[in-house]
GROMACS .gro file of C-alpha atoms in nm:
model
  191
    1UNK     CA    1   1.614  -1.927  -1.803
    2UNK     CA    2   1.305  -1.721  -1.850
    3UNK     CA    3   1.307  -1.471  -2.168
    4UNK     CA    4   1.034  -1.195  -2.148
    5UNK     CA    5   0.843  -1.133  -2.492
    6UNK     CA    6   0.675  -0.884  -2.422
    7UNK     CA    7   0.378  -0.714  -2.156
    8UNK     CA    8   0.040  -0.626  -2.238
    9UNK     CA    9  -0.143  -0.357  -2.042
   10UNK     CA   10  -0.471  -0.246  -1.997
   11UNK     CA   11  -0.597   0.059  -1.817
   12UNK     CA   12  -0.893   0.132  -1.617
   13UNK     CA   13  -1.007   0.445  -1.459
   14UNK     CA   14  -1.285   0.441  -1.209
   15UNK     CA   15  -1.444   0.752  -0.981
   16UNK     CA   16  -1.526   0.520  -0.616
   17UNK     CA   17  -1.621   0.845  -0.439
   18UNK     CA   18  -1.583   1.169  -0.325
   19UNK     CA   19  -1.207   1.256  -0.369
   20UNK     CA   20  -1.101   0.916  -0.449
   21UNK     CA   21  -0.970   0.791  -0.812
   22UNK     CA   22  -0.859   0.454  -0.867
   23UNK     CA   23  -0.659   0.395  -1.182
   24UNK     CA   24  -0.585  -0.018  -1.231
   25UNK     CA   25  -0.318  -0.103  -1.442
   26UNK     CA   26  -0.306  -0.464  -1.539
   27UNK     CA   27   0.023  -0.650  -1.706
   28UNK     CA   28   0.107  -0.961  -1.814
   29UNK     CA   29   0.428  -1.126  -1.844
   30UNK     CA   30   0.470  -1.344  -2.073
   31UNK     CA   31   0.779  -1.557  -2.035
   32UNK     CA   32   0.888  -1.898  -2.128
   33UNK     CA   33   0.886  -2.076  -1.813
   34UNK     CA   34   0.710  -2.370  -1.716
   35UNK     CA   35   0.423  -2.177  -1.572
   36UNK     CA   36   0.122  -2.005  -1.709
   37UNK     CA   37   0.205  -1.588  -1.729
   38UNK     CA   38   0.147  -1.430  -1.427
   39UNK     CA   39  -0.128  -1.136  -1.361
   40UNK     CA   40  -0.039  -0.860  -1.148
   41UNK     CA   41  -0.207  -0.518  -1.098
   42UNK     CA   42  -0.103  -0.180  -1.004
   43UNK     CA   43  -0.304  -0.015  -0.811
   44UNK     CA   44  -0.313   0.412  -0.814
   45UNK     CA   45  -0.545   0.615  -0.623
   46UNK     CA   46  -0.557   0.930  -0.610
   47UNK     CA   47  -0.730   1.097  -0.259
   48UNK     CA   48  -0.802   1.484  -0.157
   49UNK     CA   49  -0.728   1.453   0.227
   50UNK     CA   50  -0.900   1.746   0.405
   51UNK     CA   51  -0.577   1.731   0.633
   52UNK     CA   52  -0.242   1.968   0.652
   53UNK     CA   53  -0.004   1.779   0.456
   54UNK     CA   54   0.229   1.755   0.807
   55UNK     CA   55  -0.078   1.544   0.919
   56UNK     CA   56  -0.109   1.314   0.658
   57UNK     CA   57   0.286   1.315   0.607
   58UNK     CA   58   0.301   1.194   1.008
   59UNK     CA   59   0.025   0.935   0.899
   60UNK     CA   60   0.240   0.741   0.723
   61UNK     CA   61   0.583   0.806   0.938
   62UNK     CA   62   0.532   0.857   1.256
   63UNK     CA   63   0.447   0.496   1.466
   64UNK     CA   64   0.160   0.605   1.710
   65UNK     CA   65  -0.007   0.862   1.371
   66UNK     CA   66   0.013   0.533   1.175
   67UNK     CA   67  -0.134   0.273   1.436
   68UNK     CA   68  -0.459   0.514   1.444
   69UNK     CA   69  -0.535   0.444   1.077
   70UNK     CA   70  -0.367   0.141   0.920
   71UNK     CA   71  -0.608  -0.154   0.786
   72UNK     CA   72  -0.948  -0.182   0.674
   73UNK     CA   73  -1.239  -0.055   0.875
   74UNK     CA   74  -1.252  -0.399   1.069
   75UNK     CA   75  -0.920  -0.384   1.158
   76UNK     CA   76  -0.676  -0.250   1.442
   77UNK     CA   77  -0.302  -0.184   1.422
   78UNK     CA   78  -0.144  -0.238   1.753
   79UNK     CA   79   0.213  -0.216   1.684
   80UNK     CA   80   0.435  -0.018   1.440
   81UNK     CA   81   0.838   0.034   1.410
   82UNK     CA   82   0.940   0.275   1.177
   83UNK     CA   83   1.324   0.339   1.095
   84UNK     CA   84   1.271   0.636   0.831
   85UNK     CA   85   1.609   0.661   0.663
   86UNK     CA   86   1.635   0.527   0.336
   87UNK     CA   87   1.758   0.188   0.376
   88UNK     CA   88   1.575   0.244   0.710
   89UNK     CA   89   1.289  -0.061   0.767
   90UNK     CA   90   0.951  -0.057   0.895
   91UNK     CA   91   0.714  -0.334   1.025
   92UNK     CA   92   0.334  -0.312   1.161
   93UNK     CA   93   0.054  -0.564   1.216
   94UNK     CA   94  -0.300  -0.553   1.129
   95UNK     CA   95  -0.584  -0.736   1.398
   96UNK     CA   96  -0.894  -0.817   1.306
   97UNK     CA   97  -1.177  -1.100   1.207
   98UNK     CA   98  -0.989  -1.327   1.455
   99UNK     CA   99  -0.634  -1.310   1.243
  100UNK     CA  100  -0.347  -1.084   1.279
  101UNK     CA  101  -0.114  -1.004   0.971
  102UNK     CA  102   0.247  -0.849   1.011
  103UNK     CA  103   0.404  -0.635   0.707
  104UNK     CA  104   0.752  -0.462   0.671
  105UNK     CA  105   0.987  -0.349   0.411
  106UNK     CA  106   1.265  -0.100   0.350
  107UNK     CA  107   1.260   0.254   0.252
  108UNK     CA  108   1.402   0.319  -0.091
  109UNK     CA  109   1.328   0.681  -0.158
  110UNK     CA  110   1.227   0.964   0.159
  111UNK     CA  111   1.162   1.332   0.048
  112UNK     CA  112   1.045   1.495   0.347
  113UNK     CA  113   0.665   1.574   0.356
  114UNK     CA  114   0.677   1.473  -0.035
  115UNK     CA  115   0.721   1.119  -0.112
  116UNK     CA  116   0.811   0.788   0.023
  117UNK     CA  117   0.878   0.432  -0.161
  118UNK     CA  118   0.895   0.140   0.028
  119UNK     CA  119   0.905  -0.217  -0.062
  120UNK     CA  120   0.630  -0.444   0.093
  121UNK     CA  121   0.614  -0.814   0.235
  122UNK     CA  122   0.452  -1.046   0.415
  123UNK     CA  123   0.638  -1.085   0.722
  124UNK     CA  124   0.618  -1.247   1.045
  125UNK     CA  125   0.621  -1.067   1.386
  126UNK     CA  126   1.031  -1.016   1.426
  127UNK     CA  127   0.970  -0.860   1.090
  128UNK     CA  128   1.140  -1.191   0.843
  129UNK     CA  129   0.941  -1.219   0.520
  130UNK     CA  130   0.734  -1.489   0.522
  131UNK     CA  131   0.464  -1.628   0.198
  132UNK     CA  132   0.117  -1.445   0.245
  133UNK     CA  133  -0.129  -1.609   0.456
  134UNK     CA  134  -0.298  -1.881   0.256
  135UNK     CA  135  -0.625  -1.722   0.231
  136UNK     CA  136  -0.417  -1.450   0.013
  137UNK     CA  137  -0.481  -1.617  -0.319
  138UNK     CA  138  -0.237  -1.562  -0.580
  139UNK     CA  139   0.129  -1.556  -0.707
  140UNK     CA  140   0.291  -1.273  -0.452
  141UNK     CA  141   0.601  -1.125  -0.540
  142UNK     CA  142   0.854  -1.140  -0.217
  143UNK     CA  143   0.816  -0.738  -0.236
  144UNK     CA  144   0.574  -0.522  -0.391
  145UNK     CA  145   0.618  -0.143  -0.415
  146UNK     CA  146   0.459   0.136  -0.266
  147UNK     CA  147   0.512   0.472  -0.393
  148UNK     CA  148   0.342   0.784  -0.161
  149UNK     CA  149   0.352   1.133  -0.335
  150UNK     CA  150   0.197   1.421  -0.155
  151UNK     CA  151   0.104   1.809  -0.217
  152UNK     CA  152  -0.063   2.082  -0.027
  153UNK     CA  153  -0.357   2.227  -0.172
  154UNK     CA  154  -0.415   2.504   0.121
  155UNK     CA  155  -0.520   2.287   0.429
  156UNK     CA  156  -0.607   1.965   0.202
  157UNK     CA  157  -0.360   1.720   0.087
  158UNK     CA  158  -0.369   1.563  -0.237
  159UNK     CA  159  -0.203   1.214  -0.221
  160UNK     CA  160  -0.095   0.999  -0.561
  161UNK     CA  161  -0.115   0.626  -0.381
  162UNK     CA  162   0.068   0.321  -0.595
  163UNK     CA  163   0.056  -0.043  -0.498
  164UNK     CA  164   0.284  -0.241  -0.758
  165UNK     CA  165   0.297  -0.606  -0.812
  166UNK     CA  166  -0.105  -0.652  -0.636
  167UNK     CA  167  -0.210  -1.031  -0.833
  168UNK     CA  168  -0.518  -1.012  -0.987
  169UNK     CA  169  -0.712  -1.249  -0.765
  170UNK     CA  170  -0.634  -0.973  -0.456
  171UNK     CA  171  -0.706  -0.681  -0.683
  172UNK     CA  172  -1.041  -0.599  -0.566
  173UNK     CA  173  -1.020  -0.662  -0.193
  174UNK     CA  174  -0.709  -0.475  -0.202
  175UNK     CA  175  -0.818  -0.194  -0.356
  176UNK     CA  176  -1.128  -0.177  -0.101
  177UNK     CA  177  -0.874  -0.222   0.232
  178UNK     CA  178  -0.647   0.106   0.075
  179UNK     CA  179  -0.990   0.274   0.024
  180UNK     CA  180  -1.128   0.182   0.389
  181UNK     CA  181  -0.784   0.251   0.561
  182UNK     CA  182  -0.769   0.577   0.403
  183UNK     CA  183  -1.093   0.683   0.495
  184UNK     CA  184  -0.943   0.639   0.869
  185UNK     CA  185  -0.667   0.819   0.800
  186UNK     CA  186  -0.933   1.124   0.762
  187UNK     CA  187  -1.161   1.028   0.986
  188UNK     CA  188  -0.868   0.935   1.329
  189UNK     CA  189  -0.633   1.227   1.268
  190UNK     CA  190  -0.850   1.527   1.206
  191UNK     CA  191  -0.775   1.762   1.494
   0.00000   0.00000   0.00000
């Protein structure tokens, strides 16, 4: 039986660079289980794509737009399914510094060219969730959220990025592969 007493938060807002806010949300819950309260982080950026908002909307649902973007700089995605109904699911992989790292989830929420939420796990490559890879330090939830919200701003594209449920040891990292893949997303799919 676990009985929550409460959740603490503390908010930080940082400037990284040009266009790019990150604003870190940290909770603890404190329950009466057996274990010590677990330390998650939520992670919101907030990026000014110099993109069309069809481009960037494409980025994130349309297989071959994704593959040219997703993971950190030192990474490759060679293969992406995307089933973009809600309920719909969606699974990629990430290659690079000699691993490879499948993801998938379902699609919760779809308003075309305006927001997407999606669940996120650890999965392995016929797309069953699996426990992160052990170099993944931390208590993972079996999903995390991701929440997409997009506007035009003329021919930019201002993008409101949340990663729910990140734990704290991954915080950092995690917050730099968003940063790098995004960067990609600018750099692979200008025109």
């Amino acid at each position: 039986m676990v009985v929550t007493f409460g959740l603490l938060l503390a908010l930080t807002l940082s400037y990284i660079e040009t266009d790019i806010y990150v604003l870190t949300i940290n909770s603890v819950n404190m329950e009466t289980t057996e274990k010590s309260p677990v330390l998650q982080k939520t992670i919101e950026i907030e990026k000014t794509f110099h993109l069309p908002l069809a481009t960037v909307w494409l980025a994130w649902t349309d297989p071959e737009a994704f593959k040219k973007w997703w993971g950190p700089k030192t990474f490759i995605c060679t293969f992406c399914r995307i089933d973009l109904r809600e309920g719909g699911k969606y699974l990629n992989n990430m290659k690079g510094n000699g691993q490879e790292m499948f993801g998938t989830g379902v699609y919760r929420e779809i308003l075309p060219q305006k927001k997407l939420v999606m669940t996120d796990s650890f999965s392995d490559s016929e797309g069953n969730i699996i426990p992160p890879p052990k170099e993944m330090t931390g208590e993972w939830a079996k999903e995390l959220i991701i929440t997409v919200e997009l506007s035009a701003d003329g021919n930019k594209t201002l993008m409101k990025f949340t990663h729910e449920g990140i734990p704290v040891e991954q915080h950092d990292d995690c917050v730099i592969g968003w940063q790098q893949s995004f960067n990609k997303l600018e750099q692979n799919l200008k025109t």
